[in-house]
Short mmCIF file of C-alpha atoms in Angstrom, two decimals:
data_model
loop_
_atom_site.label_atom_id
_atom_site.label_comp_id
_atom_site.label_asym_id
_atom_site.label_seq_id
_atom_site.Cartn_x
_atom_site.Cartn_y
_atom_site.Cartn_z
CA UNK A 1 17.99 -7.77 -1.78
CA UNK A 2 18.88 -6.13 -5.08
CA UNK A 3 21.86 -7.47 -6.98
CA UNK A 4 23.80 -4.24 -6.33
CA UNK A 5 21.99 -2.58 -3.39
CA UNK A 6 21.72 1.19 -3.70
CA UNK A 7 21.45 3.85 -1.03
CA UNK A 8 18.36 3.80 1.20
CA UNK A 9 17.80 0.13 0.52
CA UNK A 10 17.25 -0.89 4.14
CA UNK A 11 14.31 0.25 6.21
CA UNK A 12 15.35 2.62 9.03
CA UNK A 13 13.93 0.37 11.74
CA UNK A 14 15.32 -2.93 10.46
CA UNK A 15 17.47 -3.39 13.58
CA UNK A 16 14.35 -3.31 15.75
CA UNK A 17 13.23 -6.61 14.29
CA UNK A 18 9.83 -7.70 15.59
CA UNK A 19 9.83 -4.70 17.95
CA UNK A 20 9.46 -2.29 15.02
CA UNK A 21 5.84 -1.53 15.87
CA UNK A 22 7.11 0.49 18.81
CA UNK A 23 7.60 3.39 16.38
CA UNK A 24 3.81 3.82 16.40
CA UNK A 25 3.73 4.19 20.19
CA UNK A 26 3.75 8.03 20.16
CA UNK A 27 0.71 8.10 17.87
CA UNK A 28 -1.17 5.47 19.86
CA UNK A 29 -0.47 7.18 23.18
CA UNK A 30 -1.18 10.67 21.88
CA UNK A 31 -4.41 9.82 20.06
CA UNK A 32 -5.71 7.80 23.00
CA UNK A 33 -4.89 10.58 25.44
CA UNK A 34 -6.63 13.21 23.29
CA UNK A 35 -9.67 10.99 22.90
CA UNK A 36 -9.96 10.37 26.64
CA UNK A 37 -8.92 13.80 27.92
CA UNK A 38 -11.08 15.98 25.66
CA UNK A 39 -14.81 16.31 25.89
CA UNK A 40 -17.06 15.07 23.09
CA UNK A 41 -17.11 18.39 21.21
CA UNK A 42 -13.33 18.74 21.09
CA UNK A 43 -12.44 15.15 20.24
CA UNK A 44 -10.90 14.52 16.84
CA UNK A 45 -12.39 11.11 16.19
CA UNK A 46 -10.79 10.87 12.74
CA UNK A 47 -7.32 11.16 14.28
CA UNK A 48 -8.13 8.16 16.45
CA UNK A 49 -9.84 6.25 13.62
CA UNK A 50 -6.76 6.49 11.40
CA UNK A 51 -5.17 3.92 13.69
CA UNK A 52 -8.06 1.68 12.72
CA UNK A 53 -7.19 2.19 9.06
CA UNK A 54 -3.63 1.05 9.77
CA UNK A 55 -4.94 -2.03 11.58
CA UNK A 56 -7.37 -2.71 8.73
CA UNK A 57 -4.51 -2.60 6.21
CA UNK A 58 -2.63 -5.26 8.17
CA UNK A 59 -5.72 -7.48 8.39
CA UNK A 60 -6.59 -6.89 4.73
CA UNK A 61 -3.12 -7.91 3.58
CA UNK A 62 -3.08 -10.93 5.88
CA UNK A 63 -6.35 -12.14 4.35
CA UNK A 64 -4.77 -11.99 0.91
CA UNK A 65 -1.66 -13.81 2.14
CA UNK A 66 -3.74 -16.62 3.64
CA UNK A 67 -5.93 -16.94 0.56
CA UNK A 68 -2.95 -16.98 -1.79
CA UNK A 69 -1.00 -19.57 0.17
CA UNK A 70 -4.08 -21.76 0.45
CA UNK A 71 -4.58 -21.63 -3.31
CA UNK A 72 -0.87 -22.21 -3.92
CA UNK A 73 -0.87 -25.25 -1.62
CA UNK A 74 -4.05 -26.57 -3.19
CA UNK A 75 -2.32 -26.49 -6.55
CA UNK A 76 -5.22 -26.00 -8.94
CA UNK A 77 -5.60 -22.87 -11.02
CA UNK A 78 -2.07 -21.63 -10.44
CA UNK A 79 -0.63 -19.36 -13.13
CA UNK A 80 2.92 -20.55 -12.49
CA UNK A 81 2.73 -24.16 -11.40
CA UNK A 82 5.41 -24.01 -8.73
CA UNK A 83 5.44 -23.82 -4.97
CA UNK A 84 6.87 -21.05 -2.80
CA UNK A 85 10.51 -21.28 -1.80
CA UNK A 86 11.39 -20.78 1.86
CA UNK A 87 13.92 -18.14 0.83
CA UNK A 88 11.16 -16.09 -0.79
CA UNK A 89 8.91 -16.40 2.26
CA UNK A 90 11.74 -15.12 4.46
CA UNK A 91 12.60 -12.29 2.05
CA UNK A 92 9.00 -11.12 1.93
CA UNK A 93 8.49 -11.29 5.67
CA UNK A 94 8.84 -7.51 6.01
CA UNK A 95 5.73 -6.75 3.95
CA UNK A 96 4.31 -4.64 6.79
CA UNK A 97 7.20 -2.15 6.71
CA UNK A 98 5.44 -0.07 4.08
CA UNK A 99 2.32 0.06 6.27
CA UNK A 100 4.41 1.37 9.17
CA UNK A 101 6.03 3.94 6.90
CA UNK A 102 2.67 5.14 5.61
CA UNK A 103 1.35 5.22 9.17
CA UNK A 104 4.11 7.65 10.14
CA UNK A 105 3.15 9.83 7.19
CA UNK A 106 -0.52 9.68 8.22
CA UNK A 107 0.43 10.67 11.76
CA UNK A 108 2.59 13.59 10.62
CA UNK A 109 0.04 14.85 8.12
CA UNK A 110 -2.91 14.61 10.48
CA UNK A 111 -1.07 16.67 13.07
CA UNK A 112 0.53 19.36 10.93
CA UNK A 113 -1.40 19.81 7.67
CA UNK A 114 -4.26 22.33 7.84
CA UNK A 115 -7.49 20.63 6.86
CA UNK A 116 -6.38 17.15 7.95
CA UNK A 117 -8.12 17.32 11.32
CA UNK A 118 -11.66 16.40 12.35
CA UNK A 119 -12.50 14.68 9.08
CA UNK A 120 -16.15 13.99 8.31
CA UNK A 121 -17.16 10.47 7.38
CA UNK A 122 -18.23 11.38 3.85
CA UNK A 123 -17.68 14.10 1.27
CA UNK A 124 -18.59 13.14 -2.32
CA UNK A 125 -16.32 15.75 -3.89
CA UNK A 126 -13.26 14.27 -2.19
CA UNK A 127 -14.09 10.77 -3.39
CA UNK A 128 -14.53 12.01 -6.97
CA UNK A 129 -11.31 14.04 -6.81
CA UNK A 130 -9.37 11.01 -5.55
CA UNK A 131 -10.66 8.89 -8.44
CA UNK A 132 -9.81 11.51 -11.07
CA UNK A 133 -6.33 12.20 -9.71
CA UNK A 134 -5.48 8.53 -9.41
CA UNK A 135 -6.71 7.70 -12.90
CA UNK A 136 -4.86 10.69 -14.33
CA UNK A 137 -1.56 12.01 -12.94
CA UNK A 138 -0.90 9.21 -10.45
CA UNK A 139 -1.17 6.40 -12.99
CA UNK A 140 0.79 8.43 -15.55
CA UNK A 141 3.66 9.14 -13.15
CA UNK A 142 3.59 5.60 -11.78
CA UNK A 143 3.90 4.15 -15.28
CA UNK A 144 6.99 6.19 -16.12
CA UNK A 145 8.57 5.63 -12.74
CA UNK A 146 8.08 1.90 -13.18
CA UNK A 147 9.61 2.10 -16.64
CA UNK A 148 12.60 3.92 -15.16
CA UNK A 149 13.00 1.21 -12.52
CA UNK A 150 13.59 -1.30 -15.31
CA UNK A 151 16.56 0.67 -16.58
CA UNK A 152 19.73 -1.26 -15.78
CA UNK A 153 21.05 1.27 -13.26
CA UNK A 154 17.91 1.40 -11.10
CA UNK A 155 16.95 -2.22 -11.71
CA UNK A 156 20.22 -3.62 -10.41
CA UNK A 157 20.24 -1.32 -7.38
CA UNK A 158 16.58 -1.42 -6.40
CA UNK A 159 13.88 -3.08 -8.48
CA UNK A 160 15.62 -6.44 -8.94
CA UNK A 161 14.78 -7.13 -5.29
CA UNK A 162 11.08 -7.16 -6.20
CA UNK A 163 11.63 -9.42 -9.22
CA UNK A 164 13.60 -11.93 -7.17
CA UNK A 165 10.22 -13.49 -6.37
CA UNK A 166 9.43 -15.82 -9.25
CA UNK A 167 6.21 -17.26 -7.84
CA UNK A 168 4.45 -14.08 -6.83
CA UNK A 169 2.05 -13.84 -3.95
CA UNK A 170 -0.03 -10.79 -2.97
CA UNK A 171 2.58 -9.24 -0.69
CA UNK A 172 5.21 -9.49 -3.42
CA UNK A 173 3.60 -6.27 -4.63
CA UNK A 174 5.08 -4.29 -1.74
CA UNK A 175 8.47 -5.98 -1.43
CA UNK A 176 10.69 -3.11 -2.47
CA UNK A 177 13.66 -1.27 -1.00
CA UNK A 178 12.90 1.70 1.23
CA UNK A 179 13.91 4.20 -1.47
CA UNK A 180 11.31 2.82 -3.88
CA UNK A 181 8.58 3.07 -1.28
CA UNK A 182 9.48 6.68 -0.65
CA UNK A 183 8.62 7.44 -4.28
CA UNK A 184 5.53 5.20 -4.31
CA UNK A 185 4.22 6.93 -1.20
CA UNK A 186 4.80 10.35 -2.75
CA UNK A 187 2.81 9.28 -5.83
CA UNK A 188 -0.09 7.66 -4.01
CA UNK A 189 -0.33 10.54 -1.56
CA UNK A 190 -1.16 12.96 -4.38
CA UNK A 191 -4.95 12.38 -4.14
CA UNK A 192 -4.83 12.44 -0.34
CA UNK A 193 -2.89 15.70 -0.23
CA UNK A 194 -5.11 17.23 -2.89
CA UNK A 195 -8.26 16.45 -0.92
CA UNK A 196 -6.66 17.88 2.21
CA UNK A 197 -5.67 21.11 0.47
CA UNK A 198 -9.10 21.50 -1.12
CA UNK A 199 -10.82 20.66 2.19
CA UNK A 200 -12.74 17.81 0.55
CA UNK A 201 -11.09 14.91 2.36
CA UNK A 202 -13.19 12.53 4.42
CA UNK A 203 -12.62 9.25 6.20
CA UNK A 204 -14.37 7.54 3.29
CA UNK A 205 -12.09 9.02 0.62
CA UNK A 206 -8.99 8.41 2.72
CA UNK A 207 -9.73 4.84 3.85
CA UNK A 208 -11.35 3.93 0.54
CA UNK A 209 -8.39 5.08 -1.54
CA UNK A 210 -5.83 3.32 0.65
CA UNK A 211 -7.91 0.12 0.58
CA UNK A 212 -8.22 0.34 -3.21
CA UNK A 213 -4.44 0.59 -3.61
CA UNK A 214 -3.89 -2.40 -1.32
CA UNK A 215 -6.60 -4.43 -3.05
CA UNK A 216 -5.22 -3.80 -6.54
CA UNK A 217 -1.64 -4.51 -5.47
CA UNK A 218 -2.60 -7.76 -3.79
CA UNK A 219 -4.86 -9.01 -6.55
CA UNK A 220 -2.36 -8.11 -9.25
CA UNK A 221 0.36 -10.27 -7.74
CA UNK A 222 -1.60 -13.41 -6.90
CA UNK A 223 -0.46 -16.61 -8.54
CA UNK A 224 -4.04 -17.27 -9.59
CA UNK A 225 -6.81 -15.38 -11.37
CA UNK A 226 -9.55 -13.99 -9.19
CA UNK A 227 -11.45 -12.17 -11.96
CA UNK A 228 -12.73 -14.45 -14.77
CA UNK A 229 -11.79 -13.54 -18.35
CA UNK A 230 -15.41 -13.49 -19.48
CA UNK A 231 -16.03 -10.48 -17.25
CA UNK A 232 -13.51 -8.44 -19.24
CA UNK A 233 -15.13 -9.59 -22.48
CA UNK A 234 -18.52 -8.57 -21.15
CA UNK A 235 -17.29 -5.21 -19.91
CA UNK A 236 -14.04 -4.22 -21.75
CA UNK A 237 -13.55 -0.86 -19.93
CA UNK A 238 -12.97 -2.89 -16.76
CA UNK A 239 -9.33 -3.29 -17.80
CA UNK A 240 -8.81 0.41 -17.15
CA UNK A 241 -9.90 0.08 -13.53
CA UNK A 242 -7.89 -2.95 -12.43
CA UNK A 243 -5.06 -5.22 -13.40
CA UNK A 244 -4.69 -8.94 -12.94
CA UNK A 245 -1.71 -11.29 -12.50
CA UNK A 246 -1.72 -12.38 -16.14
#
């Protein structure tokens, strides 16, 4: 927790403990019922498949967690040559809260935003738009928001919680108070909302963008280097597409 916890620090479902996944029950029940009750022409397969994206995010993050802890235990190639403290492991045990929060946003958007239903598998314009918007306004706004979080007022109330983890592991990237994640979600939803409004969204642009964000966050907080330095020397522009732990 931050040194001086601010408002909206705790996740709304913290008291549910391990039962917190029950908040997805309405979506699971509703999407399953629509898939079974409607005939093939009326089924919104994308609405059902979004649950698969949520499940994929959990599996994807768990793969990174397992890989990181294996490398940390093995001991070779660590950036910071220290082991994980039990206190950090416990503090970061709620890494899936942000996935649940995003899932609720996916559910709400897919039901109420025009253009977010019956998504095709592929639309090239939506993929290109997502890339451009992320590389432009999203990264720009994210940079300045992150700078603001390191101001004493916000750092002590929110961002210090993230920096309590000295030996970072992939999920350290998403260990933030609820208020921070509200802003992060607003930023990273810009490309998704833009593709919805322009009717260029597809399952590929949606799932691909979410996976890219998770991949970069996880890789950037490993306590080891996954990408060799020579690759950046061989292809210098690569540094504009990804970031690494060091």
